[in-house]
Amino acid sequence: MKRSGLSTFRPQIARLERRLFLKQGLSLGALSLLSGCTLKDDDAVDRLLFAMSRFNDKMQAALFDPAKLAPTYTEAEIATPFPFNAYYEEKDVPRIDSETYRLRLSGLIADKRPWSLSELRALPQASQITRLVCVEGWSAIGKWRGVLFRDFLERIGADLTARYVGFRCADKYYSSIDMPSALHPQTLLALDFTDAKYGDPLRLRIPTKLGFKNPKFIHEIFVANDYPGGYWEDKGYNWFSGS
Amino acid sequence: MVDAAGATTPRAIHPLFVRVTHWVNAFAIFVMVLSGWRIYNASPLFGFEFPPGFTLGGWLAGALAWHFAGMWLLALNGAAYLAYGIVSGHFKRKFLPISLSRALDDVTLASQGRLAHAPGRYNAAQRLLYVGVILAVIVAILSGLAIWKPVQLHGLTAVMGGYEAARLVHFFAMAAIVAFLVVHIGLAVTVKGVLAPMFAGRAEAPR
């Protein structure tokens, strides 16, 4: 998360730019574009990049087809060991007592009664073998099994016309997704997965979005119309991040 | 060209439309390649990383923001250029015929310093390289879409050989574009009198 080291090359770039552009009486202002690029300064370039990211949210929502399914794979194609990824080291994963665990519900939900793991396991279960694609570029095929998120949202009386479903997690991570993606037939509230360390006891598995939109160690789900943001989204990653 | 008064005036070489789309494309390619190098560094495909000082975006989120903003400029400008090139006959006039053997002959002549350069007329090597880099940009855009939307566009991703193969296609399309740029920029700044017309549109008046 450090700033670009491009400043060290600025004299050479400046010379190159002068040779290529200024000689012709043109200036593209390329140097100012190079410096303001970290999405952390409130300058014109960052505002433009943020505006484009919001535009890309809208374009991705328009491109999203609720009936289009993510490709599925065979057991033999599952990645072992499944790569661990979080904003902290693997040794710092939260340890959650499955006996006392309760999933909390809040926001635009009719029945906000908390859920134990055995109650969640008593619901109809579905499983999938899909590819998890990380925003970093790598991908891994894994297997997830749990409650269809659409069934769960209907069962708890969530307002399905609301804009957002948000997640708060035991590792202080948080994220949110759009309602159409939450209702996609492959979106799972996963209870069993390739490696239980990675989100036990409850995580979201949503193959229509990048990996960081699949929060782990979920302890609260809420439904809202106000934009909830997310851990990485608030730092500048694209919110929709659909696959 | 000699006018009635006997004075020489420069001859038009590059149409305005081509010059504008060329420089918009140059900026878009610059943004896409340098931000793409930073994205590559987050999860390198091969045993090397690009020097962070030669990347754009400062960190992964910044690089992605540049890349997904720049893609619109690259694609829309590229589509306008292709439409112009096809409809106006620019491609037919300037790029055809394409011959690999004549391109190799021209490279040999050029290496011996014997290739005559007629302003406004592309030699066989130029034709091959310009058409080649247009195809490389198209492959880069298609493989980029396949990586960006492996679910919504999974037909395209399948054509690329799947998600991981599409990453390789995207990388090598970039490598082809950068290899072209090394030759293209190298010649543009060393061969006398070819850079100015790309701005002004006209060859320098003979002196």
Coordinates of C-alpha atoms in Angstrom, one line a residue:
Chain A
M1 CA 0.0 0.0 0.0
K2 CA 2.9 2.3 -0.5
R3 CA 3.0 5.1 -3.1
S4 CA 4.5 4.4 -6.5
G5 CA 8.2 4.8 -6.8
L6 CA 7.7 6.4 -10.2
S7 CA 9.0 9.7 -8.8
T8 CA 12.6 8.3 -9.1
F9 CA 12.1 8.0 -12.9
R10 CA 10.4 11.4 -13.2
P11 CA 13.4 13.2 -14.7
Q12 CA 13.8 10.5 -17.4
I13 CA 10.1 10.5 -18.1
A14 CA 10.1 14.2 -18.3
R15 CA 12.9 14.2 -20.8
L16 CA 11.2 11.5 -22.9
E17 CA 7.9 13.4 -22.7
R18 CA 9.5 16.6 -23.8
R19 CA 11.1 14.9 -26.7
L20 CA 7.9 13.2 -27.8
F21 CA 5.3 15.8 -27.0
L22 CA 6.6 19.2 -26.2
K23 CA 8.6 19.4 -29.3
Q24 CA 5.3 19.3 -31.1
G25 CA 3.8 22.0 -28.9
L26 CA 1.5 19.5 -27.2
S27 CA 1.3 18.5 -23.5
L28 CA -0.8 15.6 -22.4
G29 CA -0.2 16.3 -18.7
A30 CA 1.0 12.8 -18.3
L31 CA 3.2 13.6 -15.3
S32 CA 0.4 14.8 -13.1
L33 CA -1.5 11.6 -14.0
L34 CA 1.4 9.4 -12.9
S35 CA 1.7 11.0 -9.5
G36 CA -1.9 10.9 -8.3
C37 CA -2.7 7.3 -8.7
T38 CA -3.0 5.7 -5.3
L39 CA -6.7 6.3 -4.7
K40 CA -5.7 8.0 -1.4
D41 CA -5.4 11.6 -2.3
D42 CA -8.5 13.7 -3.0
D43 CA -7.1 15.0 -6.3
A44 CA -8.7 15.2 -9.7
V45 CA -7.2 11.9 -11.0
D46 CA -8.4 10.0 -7.9
R47 CA -11.9 11.5 -8.2
L48 CA -11.9 10.4 -11.9
L49 CA -10.8 6.9 -11.0
F50 CA -13.5 6.7 -8.3
A51 CA -16.1 7.9 -10.6
M52 CA -15.1 5.3 -13.2
S53 CA -15.2 2.6 -10.5
R54 CA -18.8 3.6 -9.7
F55 CA -19.6 3.6 -13.4
N56 CA -18.1 0.1 -13.6
D57 CA -20.4 -1.0 -10.7
K58 CA -23.4 0.1 -12.8
M59 CA -22.0 -1.6 -16.0
Q60 CA -21.4 -4.9 -14.1
A61 CA -24.8 -4.8 -12.5
A62 CA -26.3 -4.3 -16.0
L63 CA -24.2 -7.2 -17.4
F64 CA -25.1 -9.5 -14.5
D65 CA -27.5 -12.2 -15.8
P66 CA -29.2 -13.9 -12.8
A67 CA -29.7 -17.1 -14.8
K68 CA -26.1 -17.5 -16.0
L69 CA -24.3 -20.1 -13.9
A70 CA -20.7 -20.3 -13.0
P71 CA -18.9 -23.3 -14.6
T72 CA -18.7 -26.3 -12.3
Y73 CA -15.8 -28.8 -12.0
T74 CA -15.1 -32.4 -10.9
E75 CA -13.9 -33.6 -7.5
A76 CA -10.5 -34.4 -9.2
E77 CA -10.0 -30.8 -10.1
I78 CA -10.3 -29.5 -6.6
A79 CA -7.1 -27.6 -5.4
T80 CA -5.4 -29.2 -2.4
P81 CA -4.3 -27.6 -0.3
F82 CA -6.7 -24.8 -0.9
P83 CA -4.8 -21.5 -0.7
F84 CA -5.4 -19.4 2.4
N85 CA -6.0 -15.7 1.8
A86 CA -7.1 -12.9 4.2
Y87 CA -5.8 -9.5 5.3
Y88 CA -3.9 -11.2 8.1
E89 CA -1.7 -14.2 8.6
E90 CA -3.1 -17.7 8.7
K91 CA -2.1 -18.2 12.3
D92 CA -4.4 -15.3 13.3
V93 CA -7.7 -16.9 12.1
P94 CA -10.4 -16.5 14.7
R95 CA -11.4 -19.7 16.7
I96 CA -15.1 -19.9 17.1
D97 CA -17.0 -22.3 19.4
S98 CA -19.5 -24.0 17.2
E99 CA -21.7 -24.9 20.2
T100 CA -22.3 -21.3 21.3
Y101 CA -22.1 -19.8 17.8
R102 CA -25.2 -17.8 16.8
L103 CA -25.7 -16.0 13.4
R104 CA -27.2 -12.6 14.1
L105 CA -29.6 -10.9 11.7
S106 CA -30.4 -7.2 11.4
G107 CA -31.7 -4.5 9.1
L108 CA -34.6 -5.1 6.7
I109 CA -35.4 -8.6 7.9
A110 CA -38.8 -9.7 9.3
D111 CA -37.6 -12.5 11.6
K112 CA -34.3 -11.4 13.3
R113 CA -34.1 -14.5 15.5
P114 CA -30.5 -15.6 15.7
W115 CA -29.5 -19.0 14.2
S116 CA -27.4 -21.8 15.7
L117 CA -25.3 -24.0 13.4
S118 CA -27.6 -27.1 14.0
E119 CA -30.6 -25.0 12.9
L120 CA -28.7 -24.0 9.7
R121 CA -27.7 -27.6 9.1
A122 CA -31.4 -28.7 9.4
L123 CA -32.3 -26.6 6.3
P124 CA -32.0 -28.1 2.8
Q125 CA -28.4 -28.2 1.8
A126 CA -26.8 -27.7 -1.7
S127 CA -23.2 -28.2 -2.8
Q128 CA -21.0 -26.9 -5.6
I129 CA -17.5 -27.3 -7.1
T130 CA -16.6 -23.9 -8.6
R131 CA -13.6 -21.7 -9.2
L132 CA -12.8 -19.0 -6.7
V133 CA -11.0 -16.2 -8.5
C134 CA -9.0 -13.8 -6.4
V135 CA -8.7 -10.1 -7.2
E136 CA -4.9 -10.7 -7.3
G137 CA -5.4 -12.9 -10.4
W138 CA -4.8 -16.4 -9.0
S139 CA -7.7 -18.9 -8.8
A140 CA -8.5 -22.2 -7.1
I141 CA -11.2 -24.8 -7.5
G142 CA -12.9 -25.7 -4.3
K143 CA -16.0 -27.5 -3.0
W144 CA -18.6 -25.8 -0.8
R145 CA -21.8 -27.1 0.8
G146 CA -24.5 -25.2 2.7
V147 CA -27.8 -23.4 2.6
L148 CA -28.9 -21.7 -0.7
F149 CA -28.7 -18.1 0.3
R150 CA -31.9 -17.3 -1.6
D151 CA -33.8 -19.9 0.4
F152 CA -32.4 -18.4 3.6
L153 CA -33.2 -14.8 2.8
E154 CA -36.8 -15.9 1.9
R155 CA -37.1 -17.9 5.1
I156 CA -36.1 -15.0 7.4
G157 CA -38.4 -12.6 5.6
A158 CA -35.6 -10.4 4.2
D159 CA -36.8 -7.5 2.1
L160 CA -35.8 -8.9 -1.3
T161 CA -36.4 -5.5 -3.0
A162 CA -33.7 -3.9 -0.8
R163 CA -30.4 -3.0 -2.5
Y164 CA -27.7 -4.5 -0.3
V165 CA -26.9 -7.6 1.8
G166 CA -24.1 -6.9 4.3
F167 CA -21.8 -9.2 6.3
R168 CA -20.0 -8.7 9.5
C169 CA -17.3 -11.2 10.4
A170 CA -15.5 -12.5 13.5
D171 CA -12.2 -11.4 12.0
K172 CA -13.4 -7.8 11.8
Y173 CA -13.8 -8.2 8.1
Y174 CA -16.9 -6.9 6.5
S175 CA -18.4 -6.7 3.0
S176 CA -21.6 -6.3 1.1
I177 CA -23.2 -7.5 -2.1
D178 CA -26.1 -6.4 -4.4
M179 CA -29.4 -8.2 -3.9
P180 CA -29.6 -9.7 -7.4
S181 CA -26.2 -11.5 -6.8
A182 CA -27.4 -12.5 -3.3
L183 CA -30.4 -14.3 -5.0
H184 CA -28.3 -16.0 -7.6
P185 CA -29.0 -19.8 -7.6
Q186 CA -25.3 -20.6 -6.8
T187 CA -24.9 -18.2 -3.9
L188 CA -24.4 -20.3 -0.8
L189 CA -24.3 -19.8 2.9
A190 CA -21.5 -22.4 3.2
L191 CA -21.2 -24.6 6.3
D192 CA -18.7 -27.2 4.8
F193 CA -15.9 -26.3 2.6
T194 CA -12.6 -27.5 1.1
D195 CA -10.6 -26.4 4.2
A196 CA -12.6 -25.6 7.3
K197 CA -9.9 -23.3 8.6
Y198 CA -10.9 -20.8 5.9
G199 CA -14.0 -19.3 7.3
D200 CA -15.3 -21.9 9.8
P201 CA -18.1 -22.1 10.8
L202 CA -19.9 -20.0 8.2
R203 CA -18.9 -18.2 5.1
L204 CA -20.5 -16.9 1.9
R205 CA -19.7 -18.7 -1.3
I206 CA -20.7 -16.6 -4.3
P207 CA -19.0 -17.8 -7.5
T208 CA -20.4 -14.8 -9.5
K209 CA -18.0 -12.5 -7.6
L210 CA -14.3 -12.2 -6.8
G211 CA -12.9 -14.0 -3.7
F212 CA -12.9 -10.9 -1.4
K213 CA -16.7 -10.7 -1.9
N214 CA -16.9 -14.2 -0.2
P215 CA -16.6 -13.2 3.5
K216 CA -15.5 -15.8 6.0
F217 CA -16.3 -16.3 9.7
I218 CA -19.6 -14.5 9.3
H219 CA -21.4 -13.7 12.5
E220 CA -24.0 -11.1 11.3
I221 CA -26.0 -10.6 8.1
F222 CA -28.0 -7.5 7.5
V223 CA -30.2 -6.2 4.7
A224 CA -30.1 -2.4 3.8
N225 CA -30.7 0.2 1.3
D226 CA -27.8 2.4 2.4
Y227 CA -24.5 1.5 0.9
P228 CA -22.6 -0.6 3.5
G229 CA -19.1 -0.7 1.8
G230 CA -16.6 -3.2 2.8
Y231 CA -13.1 -3.8 4.2
W232 CA -11.3 -3.7 0.8
E233 CA -14.0 -1.7 -1.0
D234 CA -13.5 1.2 1.4
K235 CA -9.8 1.1 0.6
G236 CA -10.4 1.6 -3.1
Y237 CA -11.2 -1.9 -4.6
N238 CA -14.2 -2.0 -6.9
W239 CA -17.4 -2.7 -5.0
F240 CA -19.4 -4.8 -7.5
S241 CA -16.4 -7.0 -8.4
G242 CA -18.5 -9.5 -10.4
S243 CA -17.0 -12.4 -12.3
Chain B
M1 CA 3.6 19.3 -54.5
V2 CA 4.3 22.6 -56.4
D3 CA 1.7 25.3 -56.5
A4 CA 1.2 28.0 -59.1
A5 CA 3.7 30.3 -57.5
G6 CA 6.3 27.5 -57.6
A7 CA 6.5 27.1 -53.8
T8 CA 6.5 23.7 -52.3
T9 CA 3.8 22.8 -49.8
P10 CA 3.9 19.8 -47.5
R11 CA 1.9 16.7 -48.6
A12 CA -0.8 15.3 -46.3
I13 CA 0.2 11.8 -45.0
H14 CA -1.9 10.9 -42.0
P15 CA -5.6 11.8 -41.9
L16 CA -6.6 13.8 -38.8
F17 CA -8.8 10.9 -37.6
V18 CA -5.9 8.5 -37.7
R19 CA -3.6 11.0 -35.8
V20 CA -6.1 11.6 -33.0
T21 CA -7.0 7.9 -32.5
H22 CA -3.3 7.1 -32.7
W23 CA -2.4 9.4 -29.8
V24 CA -5.4 8.5 -27.7
N25 CA -4.5 4.9 -28.2
A26 CA -0.9 5.5 -27.3
F27 CA -2.1 7.0 -24.0
A28 CA -4.5 4.1 -23.4
I29 CA -1.9 1.5 -24.1
F30 CA 0.6 3.3 -21.8
V31 CA -2.1 3.2 -19.0
M32 CA -3.1 -0.4 -19.7
V33 CA 0.4 -1.9 -19.9
L34 CA 1.9 -0.1 -16.8
S35 CA -1.2 -0.7 -14.6
G36 CA -1.3 -4.3 -16.0
W37 CA 2.3 -4.8 -14.8
R38 CA 1.3 -3.8 -11.3
I39 CA -1.7 -6.2 -11.4
Y40 CA 0.6 -9.0 -12.7
N41 CA 3.0 -8.4 -9.7
A42 CA 0.1 -9.2 -7.3
S43 CA 0.2 -12.8 -8.5
P44 CA 3.1 -13.3 -11.0
L45 CA 2.5 -16.0 -13.7
F46 CA 6.3 -16.5 -14.1
G47 CA 9.4 -16.3 -11.9
F48 CA 9.8 -12.5 -12.2
E49 CA 8.0 -9.3 -11.3
F50 CA 8.0 -5.9 -13.1
P51 CA 10.0 -3.2 -11.4
P52 CA 7.4 -1.4 -9.2
G53 CA 8.8 2.0 -10.2
F54 CA 7.8 1.2 -13.8
T55 CA 4.2 0.5 -13.0
L56 CA 1.1 2.6 -12.6
G57 CA -1.4 2.7 -9.7
G58 CA 0.9 2.6 -6.6
W59 CA -0.8 -0.6 -5.3
L60 CA -3.2 -3.3 -6.5
A61 CA -6.4 -1.3 -6.0
G62 CA -5.0 1.8 -7.7
A63 CA -3.6 -0.3 -10.6
L64 CA -7.0 -2.0 -11.0
A65 CA -8.8 1.3 -11.0
W66 CA -6.5 2.6 -13.8
H67 CA -6.9 -0.6 -15.7
F68 CA -10.7 -0.7 -15.6
A69 CA -10.9 3.0 -16.4
G70 CA -8.4 2.8 -19.2
M71 CA -10.1 -0.2 -20.8
W72 CA -13.0 2.0 -21.9
L73 CA -10.7 4.5 -23.5
L74 CA -8.8 1.7 -25.3
A75 CA -11.9 -0.2 -26.5
L76 CA -14.0 2.8 -27.5
N77 CA -11.1 4.6 -29.3
G78 CA -10.1 1.3 -30.9
A79 CA -13.6 0.6 -32.1
A80 CA -13.8 4.1 -33.6
Y81 CA -10.4 3.5 -35.4
L82 CA -11.4 0.1 -36.8
A83 CA -14.8 1.5 -38.0
Y84 CA -13.0 4.4 -39.7
G85 CA -10.3 2.1 -41.2
I86 CA -12.8 -0.2 -42.7
V87 CA -15.5 2.3 -43.8
S88 CA -13.1 4.9 -45.3
G89 CA -10.9 2.3 -47.1
H90 CA -7.9 3.5 -45.0
F91 CA -7.0 -0.1 -44.1
K92 CA -7.4 -1.4 -47.7
R93 CA -5.3 1.5 -49.1
K94 CA -2.5 1.4 -46.5
F95 CA -2.3 -2.2 -45.3
L96 CA -3.0 -4.3 -48.4
P97 CA -1.5 -6.4 -49.8
I98 CA 0.2 -8.1 -46.9
S99 CA 3.1 -10.4 -47.8
L100 CA 5.4 -12.2 -45.3
S101 CA 8.2 -12.8 -47.8
R102 CA 8.2 -9.1 -49.0
A103 CA 8.1 -8.0 -45.3
L104 CA 11.3 -10.2 -44.7
D105 CA 12.9 -8.7 -47.9
D106 CA 12.2 -5.2 -46.6
V107 CA 13.7 -6.0 -43.1
T108 CA 16.8 -7.3 -44.9
L109 CA 17.0 -4.1 -47.0
A110 CA 16.4 -2.0 -43.9
S111 CA 19.2 -3.8 -42.0
Q112 CA 21.5 -2.9 -44.9
G113 CA 20.4 0.7 -44.9
R114 CA 19.1 0.3 -48.4
L115 CA 15.3 0.5 -47.8
A116 CA 13.8 3.6 -49.3
H117 CA 11.2 5.3 -47.1
A118 CA 8.4 7.0 -49.0
P119 CA 6.4 9.2 -46.7
G120 CA 2.8 8.1 -46.4
R121 CA 3.4 4.7 -47.9
Y122 CA 4.0 1.8 -45.6
N123 CA 6.6 -0.8 -46.6
A124 CA 5.8 -4.5 -46.4
A125 CA 7.3 -4.9 -42.9
Q126 CA 5.3 -2.0 -41.6
R127 CA 2.1 -3.4 -43.0
L128 CA 2.7 -6.7 -41.4
L129 CA 3.6 -5.2 -38.0
Y130 CA 0.7 -2.7 -37.9
V131 CA -1.9 -5.3 -38.8
G132 CA -0.2 -7.6 -36.3
V133 CA -0.3 -5.2 -33.4
I134 CA -4.0 -4.4 -34.1
L135 CA -4.7 -8.1 -33.8
A136 CA -2.6 -8.3 -30.6
V137 CA -4.7 -5.4 -29.1
I138 CA -7.9 -7.2 -30.1
V139 CA -6.6 -10.4 -28.5
A140 CA -5.6 -8.5 -25.4
I141 CA -9.1 -7.0 -25.1
L142 CA -10.8 -10.3 -25.6
S143 CA -8.6 -12.2 -23.2
G144 CA -9.0 -9.3 -20.7
L145 CA -12.8 -9.7 -20.9
A146 CA -12.4 -13.4 -20.4
I147 CA -10.4 -12.8 -17.2
W148 CA -12.7 -10.1 -15.9
K149 CA -16.0 -12.0 -16.5
P150 CA -15.3 -15.7 -16.5
V151 CA -18.9 -16.4 -15.4
Q152 CA -20.9 -13.8 -17.4
L153 CA -18.8 -14.3 -20.5
H154 CA -17.8 -17.9 -19.8
G155 CA -18.2 -18.8 -23.5
L156 CA -15.4 -16.4 -24.3
T157 CA -13.3 -17.7 -21.4
A158 CA -13.8 -21.2 -22.7
V159 CA -12.6 -20.1 -26.2
M160 CA -9.4 -18.8 -24.5
G161 CA -9.0 -22.3 -22.9
G162 CA -10.4 -21.5 -19.5
Y163 CA -9.6 -18.8 -16.9
E164 CA -6.0 -19.7 -16.2
A165 CA -5.2 -20.1 -19.9
A166 CA -6.9 -16.7 -20.6
R167 CA -4.4 -15.1 -18.1
L168 CA -1.5 -16.5 -20.2
V169 CA -3.1 -15.3 -23.5
H170 CA -3.5 -11.8 -21.9
F171 CA 0.1 -11.8 -20.8
F172 CA 1.5 -12.8 -24.2
A173 CA -0.8 -10.3 -26.0
M174 CA 0.7 -7.6 -23.8
A175 CA 4.2 -9.0 -24.5
A176 CA 3.5 -8.8 -28.3
I177 CA 2.3 -5.2 -28.0
V178 CA 5.4 -4.2 -25.9
A179 CA 7.7 -5.9 -28.4
F180 CA 6.0 -4.0 -31.2
L181 CA 6.4 -0.8 -29.2
V182 CA 10.2 -1.3 -28.8
V183 CA 10.6 -1.5 -32.6
H184 CA 7.9 1.1 -33.3
I185 CA 9.1 3.8 -30.9
G186 CA 12.8 3.0 -31.7
L187 CA 12.2 3.6 -35.4
A188 CA 9.9 6.6 -34.9
V189 CA 12.6 8.5 -33.0
T190 CA 15.6 7.4 -35.1
V191 CA 14.3 7.5 -38.7
K192 CA 14.3 11.1 -39.7
G193 CA 11.1 12.9 -40.5
V194 CA 8.5 10.3 -39.6
L195 CA 7.5 11.5 -36.1
A196 CA 6.4 15.1 -37.0
P197 CA 3.8 14.0 -39.6
M198 CA 2.1 11.9 -36.9
F199 CA 1.3 15.2 -35.1
A200 CA 1.0 17.6 -38.0
G201 CA -0.3 15.2 -40.6
R202 CA 2.1 16.5 -43.3
A203 CA 5.5 15.6 -44.4
E204 CA 8.1 18.2 -43.9
A205 CA 8.6 20.4 -46.9
P206 CA 11.6 19.2 -48.9
R207 CA 14.5 21.6 -48.5

